[in-house]
């Protein structure tokens, strides 16, 4: 397992904390995020569901998730940006599920989580511009591993259920084909499953159809390539299974409210 930490901080927010207040390109975050509310409340919305940020809950948001975040009144929270990779994978582990995950703290865990986050913030505070020692990085990664433990436990618990190996097989086929425009018949044939059965099991376990899942993951993969590769927009569109740049740009804009070209240029200018 490989862990990368971007930043960690303790933040006090008011009603100005709203996704709409940020530039569109800055909303597409290549880091997974973990939020630990301490006081007040906030809201995280996906196209399918609403998640409440409130003391006593920890919320994990996968990298590149298309979400809307707001604070109706007041919120104090710890947060951390990170990526986690297994077996030399190129994709952040939690994008495999691409829906936020929630964990409700037990009665004696609030102080425990506060202590762990303090360790993270000490090493990866957004205002800390000094280089971190190897010891600080190791301690921060160990702290984050403890925070992620209940989420990983939930996921691995799901993996032990009878149907989950089928889901892994189906998604492995999608990844191998780079989320190309496979039909249900094509996917069923490759998986050795009847298309109707495949679709039903997949929707039960992943909360959406295989076609919807592939559409979302094509967007995530495109974001990764825009951030981390020098491939042209047309190459990224082709790799994502889009017919042309125009169809890719339209899908990207519908998902994130910005064109892929503008997103890449904004990130490039930020780094300079």
Short mmCIF file of N, CA, C and O in Angstrom, two decimals, residues 41-128:
data_model
loop_
_atom_site.label_atom_id
_atom_site.label_comp_id
_atom_site.label_asym_id
_atom_site.label_seq_id
_atom_site.Cartn_x
_atom_site.Cartn_y
_atom_site.Cartn_z
N UNK A 41 -22.04 22.40 11.27
CA UNK A 41 -22.46 21.43 10.28
C UNK A 41 -22.27 21.92 8.86
O UNK A 41 -22.11 23.12 8.60
N UNK A 42 -22.27 20.98 7.93
CA UNK A 42 -22.15 21.27 6.50
C UNK A 42 -22.86 20.20 5.70
O UNK A 42 -23.41 19.24 6.26
N UNK A 43 -22.86 20.36 4.38
CA UNK A 43 -23.58 19.44 3.51
C UNK A 43 -22.70 19.10 2.30
O UNK A 43 -22.11 20.00 1.69
N UNK A 44 -22.62 17.82 1.99
CA UNK A 44 -21.96 17.34 0.77
C UNK A 44 -23.02 16.67 -0.09
O UNK A 44 -23.69 15.74 0.36
N UNK A 45 -23.20 17.15 -1.32
CA UNK A 45 -24.21 16.59 -2.21
C UNK A 45 -23.56 15.98 -3.44
O UNK A 45 -22.66 16.57 -4.05
N UNK A 46 -23.99 14.78 -3.80
CA UNK A 46 -23.67 14.18 -5.08
C UNK A 46 -24.96 14.18 -5.91
O UNK A 46 -26.03 14.50 -5.38
N UNK A 47 -24.89 13.82 -7.19
CA UNK A 47 -26.14 13.77 -7.96
C UNK A 47 -27.16 12.79 -7.40
O UNK A 47 -28.36 12.91 -7.66
N UNK A 48 -26.70 11.81 -6.58
CA UNK A 48 -27.59 10.77 -6.09
C UNK A 48 -27.98 10.91 -4.62
O UNK A 48 -29.02 10.40 -4.20
N UNK A 49 -27.14 11.59 -3.80
CA UNK A 49 -27.35 11.52 -2.36
C UNK A 49 -26.78 12.75 -1.66
O UNK A 49 -25.93 13.44 -2.22
N UNK A 50 -27.27 12.98 -0.45
CA UNK A 50 -26.79 14.08 0.37
C UNK A 50 -26.15 13.52 1.64
O UNK A 50 -26.67 12.59 2.26
N UNK A 51 -24.98 14.08 2.00
CA UNK A 51 -24.26 13.64 3.19
C UNK A 51 -24.11 14.84 4.13
O UNK A 51 -23.71 15.93 3.69
N UNK A 52 -24.42 14.64 5.40
CA UNK A 52 -24.38 15.72 6.38
C UNK A 52 -23.05 15.68 7.12
O UNK A 52 -22.65 14.64 7.66
N UNK A 53 -22.36 16.81 7.13
CA UNK A 53 -21.13 16.96 7.91
C UNK A 53 -21.53 17.44 9.30
O UNK A 53 -21.98 18.57 9.47
N UNK A 54 -21.38 16.57 10.30
CA UNK A 54 -21.79 16.89 11.65
C UNK A 54 -20.87 16.20 12.64
O UNK A 54 -20.34 15.12 12.33
N UNK A 55 -20.63 16.78 13.80
CA UNK A 55 -19.78 16.11 14.79
C UNK A 55 -20.29 14.71 15.09
O UNK A 55 -21.50 14.49 15.24
N UNK A 56 -19.36 13.78 15.18
CA UNK A 56 -19.74 12.39 15.41
C UNK A 56 -19.71 11.55 14.15
O UNK A 56 -19.89 10.33 14.20
N UNK A 57 -19.48 12.21 12.99
CA UNK A 57 -19.37 11.48 11.72
C UNK A 57 -18.08 11.88 11.01
O UNK A 57 -17.64 13.03 11.08
N UNK A 58 -17.51 10.92 10.32
CA UNK A 58 -16.35 11.17 9.47
C UNK A 58 -16.78 10.83 8.05
O UNK A 58 -17.39 9.77 7.82
N UNK A 59 -16.48 11.71 7.10
CA UNK A 59 -16.90 11.50 5.71
C UNK A 59 -15.66 11.45 4.82
O UNK A 59 -14.78 12.31 4.91
N UNK A 60 -15.60 10.44 3.96
CA UNK A 60 -14.50 10.28 3.01
C UNK A 60 -15.05 10.50 1.60
O UNK A 60 -16.02 9.86 1.20
N UNK A 61 -14.42 11.42 0.86
CA UNK A 61 -14.84 11.75 -0.50
C UNK A 61 -13.74 11.32 -1.47
O UNK A 61 -12.61 11.79 -1.36
N UNK A 62 -14.04 10.44 -2.42
CA UNK A 62 -13.02 9.98 -3.35
C UNK A 62 -12.50 11.10 -4.26
O UNK A 62 -13.19 12.10 -4.50
N UNK A 63 -11.29 10.92 -4.76
CA UNK A 63 -10.70 11.87 -5.70
C UNK A 63 -11.59 12.03 -6.93
O UNK A 63 -12.23 11.09 -7.39
N UNK A 64 -11.63 13.26 -7.44
CA UNK A 64 -12.34 13.63 -8.67
C UNK A 64 -13.86 13.50 -8.58
O UNK A 64 -14.55 13.60 -9.59
N UNK A 65 -14.39 13.26 -7.39
CA UNK A 65 -15.84 13.13 -7.27
C UNK A 65 -16.52 14.45 -7.63
O UNK A 65 -16.06 15.52 -7.23
N UNK A 66 -17.60 14.36 -8.38
CA UNK A 66 -18.39 15.55 -8.74
C UNK A 66 -19.38 15.82 -7.61
O UNK A 66 -20.41 15.16 -7.49
N UNK A 67 -19.05 16.77 -6.74
CA UNK A 67 -19.87 17.04 -5.56
C UNK A 67 -20.11 18.53 -5.40
O UNK A 67 -19.44 19.36 -6.01
N UNK A 68 -21.11 18.85 -4.57
CA UNK A 68 -21.36 20.23 -4.17
C UNK A 68 -21.28 20.28 -2.65
O UNK A 68 -21.90 19.47 -1.96
N UNK A 69 -20.49 21.21 -2.12
CA UNK A 69 -20.29 21.33 -0.68
C UNK A 69 -20.74 22.70 -0.22
O UNK A 69 -20.51 23.70 -0.90
N UNK A 70 -21.37 22.75 0.95
CA UNK A 70 -21.81 24.04 1.48
C UNK A 70 -21.85 23.99 3.01
O UNK A 70 -21.85 22.92 3.62
N UNK A 71 -21.86 25.17 3.59
CA UNK A 71 -21.97 25.33 5.04
C UNK A 71 -23.12 26.29 5.31
O UNK A 71 -22.98 27.49 5.05
N UNK A 72 -24.27 25.81 5.75
CA UNK A 72 -25.42 26.70 5.96
C UNK A 72 -25.15 27.81 6.95
O UNK A 72 -25.67 28.91 6.81
N UNK A 73 -24.34 27.55 7.98
CA UNK A 73 -24.14 28.55 9.02
C UNK A 73 -22.68 28.58 9.50
O UNK A 73 -21.96 29.54 9.24
N UNK A 74 -22.23 27.51 10.17
CA UNK A 74 -20.92 27.51 10.82
C UNK A 74 -20.40 26.09 10.90
O UNK A 74 -21.16 25.15 11.16
N UNK A 75 -19.10 25.93 10.66
CA UNK A 75 -18.52 24.60 10.71
C UNK A 75 -17.04 24.69 11.09
O UNK A 75 -16.31 25.51 10.55
N UNK A 76 -16.63 23.87 12.03
CA UNK A 76 -15.22 23.67 12.35
C UNK A 76 -14.89 22.21 12.05
O UNK A 76 -15.62 21.31 12.50
N UNK A 77 -13.82 21.99 11.30
CA UNK A 77 -13.51 20.61 10.91
C UNK A 77 -12.01 20.43 10.71
O UNK A 77 -11.30 21.36 10.33
N UNK A 78 -11.57 19.22 10.95
CA UNK A 78 -10.28 18.76 10.49
C UNK A 78 -10.49 18.17 9.10
O UNK A 78 -11.55 17.61 8.79
N UNK A 79 -9.47 18.28 8.26
CA UNK A 79 -9.56 17.66 6.95
C UNK A 79 -8.17 17.26 6.47
O UNK A 79 -7.15 17.78 6.92
N UNK A 80 -8.16 16.30 5.55
CA UNK A 80 -6.89 15.84 4.97
C UNK A 80 -7.11 15.46 3.52
O UNK A 80 -8.12 14.84 3.17
N UNK A 81 -6.19 15.87 2.66
CA UNK A 81 -6.16 15.45 1.26
C UNK A 81 -5.11 14.34 1.12
O UNK A 81 -3.98 14.49 1.58
N UNK A 82 -5.49 13.25 0.47
CA UNK A 82 -4.58 12.12 0.36
C UNK A 82 -4.91 11.27 -0.86
O UNK A 82 -5.98 11.40 -1.47
N UNK A 83 -3.99 10.41 -1.22
CA UNK A 83 -4.23 9.33 -2.19
C UNK A 83 -3.70 8.04 -1.61
O UNK A 83 -2.70 8.03 -0.89
N UNK A 84 -4.38 6.94 -1.92
CA UNK A 84 -3.94 5.64 -1.46
C UNK A 84 -3.99 4.66 -2.64
O UNK A 84 -4.97 4.64 -3.39
N UNK A 85 -2.90 3.92 -2.82
CA UNK A 85 -2.78 3.01 -3.96
C UNK A 85 -2.42 1.61 -3.45
O UNK A 85 -1.61 1.46 -2.54
N UNK A 86 -3.01 0.60 -4.09
CA UNK A 86 -2.69 -0.79 -3.77
C UNK A 86 -2.10 -1.48 -5.00
O UNK A 86 -2.56 -1.24 -6.14
N UNK A 87 -1.12 -2.31 -4.78
CA UNK A 87 -0.57 -3.17 -5.84
C UNK A 87 -0.15 -2.39 -7.09
O UNK A 87 -0.45 -2.78 -8.22
N UNK A 88 0.52 -1.25 -6.87
CA UNK A 88 1.04 -0.43 -7.98
C UNK A 88 -0.05 0.08 -8.91
O UNK A 88 0.20 0.36 -10.09
N UNK A 89 -1.27 0.17 -8.41
CA UNK A 89 -2.37 0.69 -9.23
C UNK A 89 -2.16 2.16 -9.55
O UNK A 89 -1.52 2.90 -8.78
N UNK A 90 -2.69 2.62 -10.67
CA UNK A 90 -2.58 4.01 -11.08
C UNK A 90 -3.72 4.86 -10.50
O UNK A 90 -3.61 6.08 -10.41
N UNK A 91 -4.82 4.21 -10.13
CA UNK A 91 -5.99 4.92 -9.63
C UNK A 91 -6.04 4.88 -8.11
O UNK A 91 -5.75 3.85 -7.48
N UNK A 92 -6.39 6.00 -7.50
CA UNK A 92 -6.64 6.05 -6.07
C UNK A 92 -7.65 4.95 -5.71
O UNK A 92 -8.68 4.79 -6.37
N UNK A 93 -7.38 4.21 -4.66
CA UNK A 93 -8.21 3.07 -4.29
C UNK A 93 -9.67 3.44 -4.14
O UNK A 93 -10.56 2.68 -4.56
N UNK A 94 -9.96 4.60 -3.55
CA UNK A 94 -11.35 4.93 -3.25
C UNK A 94 -12.14 5.39 -4.48
O UNK A 94 -13.37 5.45 -4.42
N UNK A 95 -11.46 5.69 -5.59
CA UNK A 95 -12.22 5.98 -6.81
C UNK A 95 -12.87 4.72 -7.35
O UNK A 95 -13.78 4.81 -8.17
N UNK A 96 -12.43 3.58 -6.89
CA UNK A 96 -13.05 2.31 -7.27
C UNK A 96 -14.54 2.33 -6.92
O UNK A 96 -15.38 1.77 -7.62
N UNK A 97 -14.89 3.01 -5.82
CA UNK A 97 -16.28 3.08 -5.36
C UNK A 97 -16.93 4.40 -5.74
O UNK A 97 -18.13 4.46 -5.96
N UNK A 98 -16.15 5.45 -5.83
CA UNK A 98 -16.49 6.80 -6.28
C UNK A 98 -17.71 7.45 -5.65
O UNK A 98 -18.17 8.50 -6.08
N UNK A 99 -18.28 6.87 -4.60
CA UNK A 99 -19.29 7.54 -3.79
C UNK A 99 -18.68 7.85 -2.42
O UNK A 99 -17.86 7.07 -1.91
N UNK A 100 -19.05 8.97 -1.80
CA UNK A 100 -18.56 9.24 -0.45
C UNK A 100 -18.92 8.10 0.51
O UNK A 100 -19.93 7.41 0.33
N UNK A 101 -18.08 7.92 1.50
CA UNK A 101 -18.31 6.92 2.54
C UNK A 101 -18.44 7.63 3.88
O UNK A 101 -17.78 8.64 4.13
N UNK A 102 -19.29 7.11 4.76
CA UNK A 102 -19.51 7.70 6.07
C UNK A 102 -19.14 6.71 7.17
O UNK A 102 -19.33 5.50 7.02
N UNK A 103 -18.62 7.24 8.26
CA UNK A 103 -18.37 6.42 9.44
C UNK A 103 -18.87 7.18 10.66
O UNK A 103 -18.50 8.34 10.88
N UNK A 104 -19.74 6.54 11.44
CA UNK A 104 -20.26 7.14 12.66
C UNK A 104 -19.38 6.73 13.83
O UNK A 104 -19.17 5.53 14.08
N UNK A 105 -18.85 7.72 14.53
CA UNK A 105 -17.93 7.45 15.63
C UNK A 105 -18.64 6.79 16.80
O UNK A 105 -19.80 7.09 17.09
N UNK A 106 -17.94 5.90 17.47
CA UNK A 106 -18.44 5.34 18.72
C UNK A 106 -18.25 6.40 19.82
O UNK A 106 -17.54 7.39 19.65
N UNK A 107 -18.88 6.16 20.96
CA UNK A 107 -18.91 7.16 22.03
C UNK A 107 -17.52 7.61 22.48
O UNK A 107 -17.32 8.77 22.85
N UNK A 108 -16.57 6.70 22.46
CA UNK A 108 -15.24 7.01 23.00
C UNK A 108 -14.22 7.36 21.92
O UNK A 108 -13.03 7.42 22.20
N UNK A 109 -14.68 7.61 20.69
CA UNK A 109 -13.73 7.80 19.59
C UNK A 109 -13.48 9.25 19.20
O UNK A 109 -12.56 9.53 18.43
N UNK A 110 -14.29 10.16 19.68
CA UNK A 110 -14.15 11.55 19.25
C UNK A 110 -12.77 12.10 19.63
O UNK A 110 -12.07 12.70 18.80
N UNK A 111 -12.37 11.94 20.89
CA UNK A 111 -11.07 12.43 21.33
C UNK A 111 -9.93 11.71 20.62
O UNK A 111 -8.89 12.31 20.31
N UNK A 112 -10.14 10.43 20.35
CA UNK A 112 -9.14 9.62 19.64
C UNK A 112 -8.89 10.18 18.23
O UNK A 112 -7.75 10.38 17.82
N UNK A 113 -9.97 10.49 17.52
CA UNK A 113 -9.83 11.04 16.16
C UNK A 113 -9.23 12.44 16.20
O UNK A 113 -8.46 12.82 15.32
N UNK A 114 -9.58 13.21 17.22
CA UNK A 114 -9.00 14.55 17.35
C UNK A 114 -7.49 14.48 17.52
O UNK A 114 -6.74 15.25 16.91
N UNK A 115 -7.02 13.54 18.33
CA UNK A 115 -5.59 13.38 18.57
C UNK A 115 -4.86 12.97 17.29
O UNK A 115 -3.80 13.51 16.95
N UNK A 116 -5.45 12.04 16.54
CA UNK A 116 -4.81 11.58 15.30
C UNK A 116 -4.73 12.71 14.29
O UNK A 116 -3.70 12.91 13.64
N UNK A 117 -5.79 13.49 14.19
CA UNK A 117 -5.78 14.60 13.23
C UNK A 117 -4.77 15.66 13.64
O UNK A 117 -4.15 16.31 12.78
N UNK A 118 -4.59 15.88 14.92
CA UNK A 118 -3.58 16.84 15.37
C UNK A 118 -2.20 16.42 14.90
O UNK A 118 -1.37 17.26 14.52
N UNK A 119 -1.92 15.13 14.90
CA UNK A 119 -0.64 14.62 14.41
C UNK A 119 -0.49 14.89 12.91
O UNK A 119 0.59 15.27 12.44
N UNK A 120 -1.57 14.69 12.19
CA UNK A 120 -1.54 14.95 10.75
C UNK A 120 -1.28 16.43 10.46
O UNK A 120 -0.45 16.78 9.62
N UNK A 121 -2.03 17.27 11.15
CA UNK A 121 -1.90 18.71 10.93
C UNK A 121 -0.51 19.21 11.29
O UNK A 121 0.05 20.10 10.62
N UNK A 122 0.08 18.64 12.33
CA UNK A 122 1.42 19.06 12.74
C UNK A 122 2.44 18.86 11.63
O UNK A 122 3.37 19.66 11.46
N UNK A 123 2.28 17.82 10.84
CA UNK A 123 3.23 17.53 9.77
C UNK A 123 2.83 18.11 8.42
O UNK A 123 3.69 18.50 7.63
N UNK A 124 1.52 18.17 8.13
CA UNK A 124 1.07 18.56 6.79
C UNK A 124 0.17 19.78 6.79
O UNK A 124 -0.67 19.94 5.92
N UNK A 125 0.33 20.65 7.77
CA UNK A 125 -0.42 21.89 7.81
C UNK A 125 -0.22 22.66 6.50
O UNK A 125 0.89 22.76 5.99
N UNK A 126 -1.30 23.21 5.95
CA UNK A 126 -1.21 23.93 4.67
C UNK A 126 -0.30 25.13 4.75
O UNK A 126 0.20 25.62 3.73
N UNK A 127 -0.07 25.65 5.97
CA UNK A 127 0.81 26.81 6.12
C UNK A 127 2.26 26.43 6.38
O UNK A 127 3.13 27.30 6.49
N UNK A 128 2.53 25.13 6.46
CA UNK A 128 3.88 24.65 6.72
C UNK A 128 4.64 24.52 5.41
O UNK A 128 4.40 23.60 4.63
#
